[in-house]
Coordinates of C-alpha atoms in Angstrom, one line a residue:
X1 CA -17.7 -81.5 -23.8
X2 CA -16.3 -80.5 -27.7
X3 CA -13.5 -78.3 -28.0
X4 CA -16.0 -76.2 -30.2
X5 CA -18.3 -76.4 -27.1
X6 CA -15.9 -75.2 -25.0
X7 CA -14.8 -72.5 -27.4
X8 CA -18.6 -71.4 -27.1
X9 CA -18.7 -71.2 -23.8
X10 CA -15.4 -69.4 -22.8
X11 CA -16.1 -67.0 -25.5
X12 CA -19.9 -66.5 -23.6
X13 CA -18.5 -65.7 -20.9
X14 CA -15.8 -63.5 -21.7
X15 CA -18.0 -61.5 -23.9
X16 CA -20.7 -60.8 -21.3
X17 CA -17.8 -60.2 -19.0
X18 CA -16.2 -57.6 -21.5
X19 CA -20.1 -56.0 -22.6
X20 CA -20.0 -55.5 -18.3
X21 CA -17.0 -54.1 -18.1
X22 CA -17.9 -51.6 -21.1
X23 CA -21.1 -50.5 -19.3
X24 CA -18.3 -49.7 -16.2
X25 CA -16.6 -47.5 -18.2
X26 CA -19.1 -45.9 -19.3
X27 CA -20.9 -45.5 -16.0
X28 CA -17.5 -44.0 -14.4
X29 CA -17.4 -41.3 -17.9
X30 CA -20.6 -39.7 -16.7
X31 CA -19.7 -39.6 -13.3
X32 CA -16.6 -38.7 -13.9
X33 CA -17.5 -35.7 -16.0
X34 CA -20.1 -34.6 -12.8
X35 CA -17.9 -34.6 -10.7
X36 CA -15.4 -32.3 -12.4
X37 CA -17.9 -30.0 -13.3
X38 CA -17.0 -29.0 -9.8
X39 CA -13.6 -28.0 -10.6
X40 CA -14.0 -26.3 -13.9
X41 CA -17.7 -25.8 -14.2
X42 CA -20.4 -26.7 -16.4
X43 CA -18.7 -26.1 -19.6
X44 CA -17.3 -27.2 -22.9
X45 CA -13.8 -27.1 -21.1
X46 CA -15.0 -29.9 -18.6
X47 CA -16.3 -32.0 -21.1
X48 CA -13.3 -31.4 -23.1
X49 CA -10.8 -32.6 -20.1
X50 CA -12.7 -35.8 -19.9
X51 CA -13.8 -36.9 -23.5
X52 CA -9.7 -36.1 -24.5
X53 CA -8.8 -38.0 -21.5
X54 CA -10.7 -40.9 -22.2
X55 CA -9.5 -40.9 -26.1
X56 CA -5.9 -40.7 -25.6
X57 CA -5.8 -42.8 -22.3
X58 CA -7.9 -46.0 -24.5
X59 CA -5.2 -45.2 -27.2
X60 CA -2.1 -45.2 -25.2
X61 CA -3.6 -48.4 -23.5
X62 CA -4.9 -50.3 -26.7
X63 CA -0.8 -50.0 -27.9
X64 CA 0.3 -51.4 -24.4
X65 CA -2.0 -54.2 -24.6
X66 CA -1.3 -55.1 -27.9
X67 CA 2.3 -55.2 -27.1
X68 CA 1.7 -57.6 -24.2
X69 CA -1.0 -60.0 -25.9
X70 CA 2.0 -60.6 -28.7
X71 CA 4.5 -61.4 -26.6
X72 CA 3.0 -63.0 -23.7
X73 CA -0.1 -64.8 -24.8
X74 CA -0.5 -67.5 -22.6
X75 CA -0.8 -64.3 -19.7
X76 CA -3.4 -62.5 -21.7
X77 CA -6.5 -63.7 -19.4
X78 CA -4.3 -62.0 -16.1
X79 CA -3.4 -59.0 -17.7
X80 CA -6.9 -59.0 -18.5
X81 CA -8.0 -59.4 -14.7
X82 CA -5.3 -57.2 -13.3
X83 CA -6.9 -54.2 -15.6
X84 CA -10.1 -55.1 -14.2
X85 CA -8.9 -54.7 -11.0
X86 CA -6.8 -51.9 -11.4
X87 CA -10.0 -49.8 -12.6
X88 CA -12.0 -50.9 -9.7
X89 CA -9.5 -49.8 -7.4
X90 CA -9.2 -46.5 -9.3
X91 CA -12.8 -46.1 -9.1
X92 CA -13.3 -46.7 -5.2
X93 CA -10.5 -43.9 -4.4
X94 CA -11.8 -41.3 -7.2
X95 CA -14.1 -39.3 -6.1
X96 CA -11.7 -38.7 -2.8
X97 CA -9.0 -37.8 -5.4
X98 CA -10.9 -35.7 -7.7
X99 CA -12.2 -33.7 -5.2
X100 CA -9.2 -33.8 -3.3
X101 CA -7.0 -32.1 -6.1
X102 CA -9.7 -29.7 -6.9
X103 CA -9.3 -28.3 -3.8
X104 CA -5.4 -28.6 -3.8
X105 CA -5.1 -27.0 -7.0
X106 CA -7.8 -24.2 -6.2
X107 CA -5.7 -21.1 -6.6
X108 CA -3.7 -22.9 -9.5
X109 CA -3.7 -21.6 -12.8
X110 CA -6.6 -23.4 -15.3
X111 CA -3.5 -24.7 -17.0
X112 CA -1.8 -26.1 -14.5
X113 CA -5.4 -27.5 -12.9
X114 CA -6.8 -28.6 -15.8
X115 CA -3.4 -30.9 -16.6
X116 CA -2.9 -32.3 -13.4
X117 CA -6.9 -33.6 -13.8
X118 CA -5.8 -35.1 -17.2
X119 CA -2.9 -37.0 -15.8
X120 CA -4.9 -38.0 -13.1
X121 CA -7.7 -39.6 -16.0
X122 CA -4.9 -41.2 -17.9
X123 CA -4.5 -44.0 -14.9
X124 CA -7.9 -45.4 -15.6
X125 CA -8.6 -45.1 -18.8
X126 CA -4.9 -46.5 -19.9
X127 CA -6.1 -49.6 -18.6
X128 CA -9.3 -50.1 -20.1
X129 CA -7.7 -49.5 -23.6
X130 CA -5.2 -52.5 -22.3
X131 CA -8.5 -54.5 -22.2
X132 CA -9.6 -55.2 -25.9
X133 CA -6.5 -56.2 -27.4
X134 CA -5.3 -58.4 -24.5
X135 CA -9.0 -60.5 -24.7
X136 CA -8.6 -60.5 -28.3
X137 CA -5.2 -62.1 -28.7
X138 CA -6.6 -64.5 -26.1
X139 CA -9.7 -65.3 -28.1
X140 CA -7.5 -65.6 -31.4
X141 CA -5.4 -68.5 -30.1
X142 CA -8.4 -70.3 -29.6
X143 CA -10.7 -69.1 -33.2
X144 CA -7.4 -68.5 -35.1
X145 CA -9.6 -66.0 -36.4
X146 CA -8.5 -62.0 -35.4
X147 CA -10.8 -60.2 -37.7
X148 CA -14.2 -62.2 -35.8
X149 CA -12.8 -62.0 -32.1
X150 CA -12.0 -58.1 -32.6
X151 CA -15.7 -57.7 -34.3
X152 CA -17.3 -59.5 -31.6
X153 CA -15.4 -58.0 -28.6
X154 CA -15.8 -54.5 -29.9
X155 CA -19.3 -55.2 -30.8
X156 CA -20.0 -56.4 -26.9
X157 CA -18.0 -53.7 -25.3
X158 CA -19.8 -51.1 -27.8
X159 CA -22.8 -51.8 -26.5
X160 CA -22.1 -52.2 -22.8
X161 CA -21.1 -48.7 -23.0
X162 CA -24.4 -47.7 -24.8
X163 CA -26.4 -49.3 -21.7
X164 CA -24.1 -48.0 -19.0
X165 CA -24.4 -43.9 -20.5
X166 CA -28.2 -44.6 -20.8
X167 CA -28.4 -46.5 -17.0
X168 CA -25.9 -43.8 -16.0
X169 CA -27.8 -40.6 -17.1
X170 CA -32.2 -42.1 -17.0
X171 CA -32.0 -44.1 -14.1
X172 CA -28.9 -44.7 -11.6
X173 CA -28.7 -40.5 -10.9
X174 CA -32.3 -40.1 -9.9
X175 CA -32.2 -43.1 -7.1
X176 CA -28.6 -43.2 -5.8
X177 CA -25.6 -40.1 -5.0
X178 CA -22.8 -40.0 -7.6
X179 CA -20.3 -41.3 -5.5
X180 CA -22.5 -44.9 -4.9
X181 CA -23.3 -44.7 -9.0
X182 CA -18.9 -45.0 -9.1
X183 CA -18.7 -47.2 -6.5
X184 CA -21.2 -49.7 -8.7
X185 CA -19.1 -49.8 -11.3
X186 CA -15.6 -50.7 -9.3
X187 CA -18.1 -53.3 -8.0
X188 CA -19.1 -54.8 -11.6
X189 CA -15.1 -54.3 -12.2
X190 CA -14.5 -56.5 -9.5
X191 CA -17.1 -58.8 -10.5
X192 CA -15.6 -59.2 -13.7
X193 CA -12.0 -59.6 -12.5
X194 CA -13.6 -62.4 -10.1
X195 CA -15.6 -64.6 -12.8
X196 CA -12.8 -64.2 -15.7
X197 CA -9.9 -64.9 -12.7
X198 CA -11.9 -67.8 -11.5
X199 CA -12.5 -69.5 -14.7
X200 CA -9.0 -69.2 -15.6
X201 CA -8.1 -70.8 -12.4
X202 CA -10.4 -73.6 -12.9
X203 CA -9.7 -74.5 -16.7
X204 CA -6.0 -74.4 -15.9
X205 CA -4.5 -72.0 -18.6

């Protein structure tokens, strides 16, 4: 097989891994946001807690990820992984936790309840900012190209998150509970730490 062969196919791979682990994120947004409606309510503060959450959480992330992809590079693949599976373990415990600090912090203050739910969001959603720019400094050592690996990642991940919110809100809410529709995505986080892990086991990198 030609390098440029090669090239093809690692970069298939990791971009339907990366469109899959967009749709997760997405999946676990909407579920997310249900399930703190039960702390705060149905309203604009809720959505508020989680949309700021998930901004400043993929920010914080991106800026940890682009630190490590510049000075480890040859790692970038098993940072890559161990985000993957850092989410999915997030996801399996968090509807325990979210629900569990609701009821801790029922008689708290909305300040002091609505922060602790924010640092609570940050876990997760640091680490799937970590995720673009660890994949793209892995994709740049092999196209020497940064400008088409970040257009082509984010275009991927873009619209795995499109088709997890649409799944998410027209079809997995009316046939399973919200805790299974969380649970799927740690499962297609897993999946995705299992194929990338094992491919980078078997090429020897």
């Amino acid at each position: 097989m030609t390098s440029s062969a090669i090239s093809r196919s690692r970069f298939g791979l990791l971009g339907l891994a990366f469109l899959c682990s967009g749709a997760a994120g997405l999946i676990y947004q909407v579920a997310w946001q249900r399930l703190l409606f039960a702390n705060f309510g149905v309203d604009l503060i809720s959505v508020c807690i989680i949309v700021s959450t998930f901004m400043l959480g993929l920010g914080l992330g991106a800026l940890a990820g682009g630190w490590l992809g510049d000075r480890f590079p040859a790692a970038t693949l098993k940072f890559f992984v161990l985000c993957e599976m850092v989410i999915g373990l997030f996801g399996l415990v968090s509807p325990f936790l979210i629900r569990a600090l609701g009821s801790w912090l029922s008689d708290a203050s909305f300040a002091v309840s609505g922060l602790a739910n924010f640092l609570l969001m940050l876990i997760p959603t640091f680490f799937m900012g970590a995720t673009l720019p660890v994949l793209i400094a892995h994709l740049v050592r092999v196209w020497h190209n940064v400008g088409s690996a970040t257009g082509h990642l984010y275009a991927l991940n873009t619209l795995g998150a499109m088709l997890g919110c649409s799944l998410t809100a027209f079809w997995l809410f009316h046939f399973i509970e919200l805790d299974q529709t969380i649970y799927l995505a740690a499962a297609i986080n897993f999946s995705v730490a299992g194929v990338v892990g094992f491919s980078f086991r078997a090429e020897g990198k």
